[in-house]
Each structure stands twice: as structure tokens, then as C-alpha cells.
C-alpha positions as a Python dict, from the first residue, in 0.01 Angstrom:
ca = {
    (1, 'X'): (0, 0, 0),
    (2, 'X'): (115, 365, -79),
    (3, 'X'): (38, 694, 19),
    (4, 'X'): (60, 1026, -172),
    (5, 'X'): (69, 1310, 6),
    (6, 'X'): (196, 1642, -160),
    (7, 'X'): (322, 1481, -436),
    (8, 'X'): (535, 1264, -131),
    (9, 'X'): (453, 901, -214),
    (10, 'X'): (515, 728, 124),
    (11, 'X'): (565, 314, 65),
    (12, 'X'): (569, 215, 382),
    (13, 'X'): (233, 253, 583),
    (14, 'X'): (155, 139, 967),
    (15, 'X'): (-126, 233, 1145),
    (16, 'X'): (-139, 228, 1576),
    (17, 'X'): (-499, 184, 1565),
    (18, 'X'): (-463, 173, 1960),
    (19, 'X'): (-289, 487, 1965),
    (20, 'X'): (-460, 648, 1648),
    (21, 'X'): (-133, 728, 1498),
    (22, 'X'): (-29, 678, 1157),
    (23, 'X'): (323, 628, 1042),
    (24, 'X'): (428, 717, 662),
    (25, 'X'): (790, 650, 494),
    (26, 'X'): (991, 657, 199),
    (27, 'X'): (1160, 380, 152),
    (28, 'X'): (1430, 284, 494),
    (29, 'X'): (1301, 497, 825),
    (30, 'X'): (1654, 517, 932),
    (31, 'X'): (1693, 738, 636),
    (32, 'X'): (1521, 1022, 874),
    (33, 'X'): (1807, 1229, 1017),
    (34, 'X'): (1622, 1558, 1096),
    (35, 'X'): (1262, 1613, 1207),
    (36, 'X'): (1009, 1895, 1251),
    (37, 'X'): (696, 1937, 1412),
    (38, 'X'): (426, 2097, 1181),
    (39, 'X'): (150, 2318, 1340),
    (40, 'X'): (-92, 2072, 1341),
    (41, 'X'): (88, 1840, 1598),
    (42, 'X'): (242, 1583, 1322),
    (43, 'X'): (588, 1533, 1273),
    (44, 'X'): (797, 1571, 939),
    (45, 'X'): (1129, 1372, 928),
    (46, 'X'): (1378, 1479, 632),
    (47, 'X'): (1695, 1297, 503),
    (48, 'X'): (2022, 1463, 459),
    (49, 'X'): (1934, 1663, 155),
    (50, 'X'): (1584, 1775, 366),
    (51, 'X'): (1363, 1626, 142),
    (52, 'X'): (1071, 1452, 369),
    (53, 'X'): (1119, 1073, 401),
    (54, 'X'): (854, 1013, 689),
    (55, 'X'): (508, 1218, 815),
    (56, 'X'): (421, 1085, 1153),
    (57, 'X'): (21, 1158, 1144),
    (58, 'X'): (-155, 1198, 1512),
    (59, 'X'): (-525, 1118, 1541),
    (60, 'X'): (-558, 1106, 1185),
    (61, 'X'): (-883, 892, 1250),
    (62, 'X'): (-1078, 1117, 1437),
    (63, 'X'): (-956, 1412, 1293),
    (64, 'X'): (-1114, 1247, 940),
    (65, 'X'): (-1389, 1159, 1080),
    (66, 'X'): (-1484, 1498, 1244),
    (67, 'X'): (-1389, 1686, 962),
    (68, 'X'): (-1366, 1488, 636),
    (69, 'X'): (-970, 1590, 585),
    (70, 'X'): (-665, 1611, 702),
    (71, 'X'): (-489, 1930, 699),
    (72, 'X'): (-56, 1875, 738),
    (73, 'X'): (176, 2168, 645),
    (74, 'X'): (439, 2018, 486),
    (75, 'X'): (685, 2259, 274),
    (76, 'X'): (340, 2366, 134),
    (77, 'X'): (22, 2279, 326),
    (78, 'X'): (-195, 2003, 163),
    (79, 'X'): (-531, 1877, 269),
    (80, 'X'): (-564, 1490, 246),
    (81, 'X'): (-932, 1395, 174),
    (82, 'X'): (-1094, 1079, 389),
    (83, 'X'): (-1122, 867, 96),
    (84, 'X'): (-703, 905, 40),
    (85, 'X'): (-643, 758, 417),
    (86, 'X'): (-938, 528, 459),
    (87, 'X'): (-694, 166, 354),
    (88, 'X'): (-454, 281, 541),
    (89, 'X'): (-688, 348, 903),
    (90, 'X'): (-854, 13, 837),
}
């Protein structure tokens, strides 16, 4: 399963469905060498060069199901409709 988020295509997918966190990579986590916190409460990890390589999404579930998207400021904010996430939550 893949995500695309921002033109980011994440290829590795995990969802905490305890915890109601979702975990998106590009390729090797351990690639991750920086991270950032974006004003929604996620986290951003970049490799060396800073491009993003992981997008660590809190409450994604509820936060689609209250309000239909996702909003995560990346470089450039993006809103991630329900129907993008929904294989992933399930």
C-alpha cells in the first residue's frame, strides 16, 4: 500500500490503531536524520538533503472523521481527503 501526500509518495504505511497514529515512509526509516513538528501536531522527518522521508500523522482517525480531511503543512500545506487515508486506518 502507498500513500501520496503532496506529491510525497510514502511506501511504507503502519497504522497504531490503539494509539490512532499513523506512520508514513519513503523507503528505509533510518533514512530520517532531521525532524520537525508541523502546526498541526504531526511530525515531518527529512533525510540529509531535507527532502521529507517520513510524516508521523496523530489522530488522523478522528480528525477524518470529524472533519472529512486532514490538513498537514508540509513545505506547502496540503489537505488529504478521507477517501485518500481510509486503507490505510482500516
Amino acid at each position: 500500500m502507498t500513500v501520496t501526500i503532496a506529491d510525497i509518495t510514502f511506501d511504507r504505511v503502519e497504522y497504531d490503531a490503539d494509539a490512532d497514529v499513523l506512520y508514513l515512509h519513503v523507503g528505509d526509516p533510518s533514512r530520517a536524520v532531521d525532524f520537525d513538528e508541523t502546526p498541526e501536531g504531526h511530525a515531518v522527518r527529512f533525510d540529509r538533503e531535507g527532502n521529507v522521508v517520513g510524516l508521523t500523522l496523530v489522530r488522523p482517525k478522528r480528525l477524518l472523521e470529524r472533519n472529512g480531511e486532514l490538513r498537514v503543512t508540509l513545505p506547502v500545506p496540503s489537505d488529504v481527503p478521507a477517501e485518500q487515508l481510509a486503507p490505510a486506518l482500516s
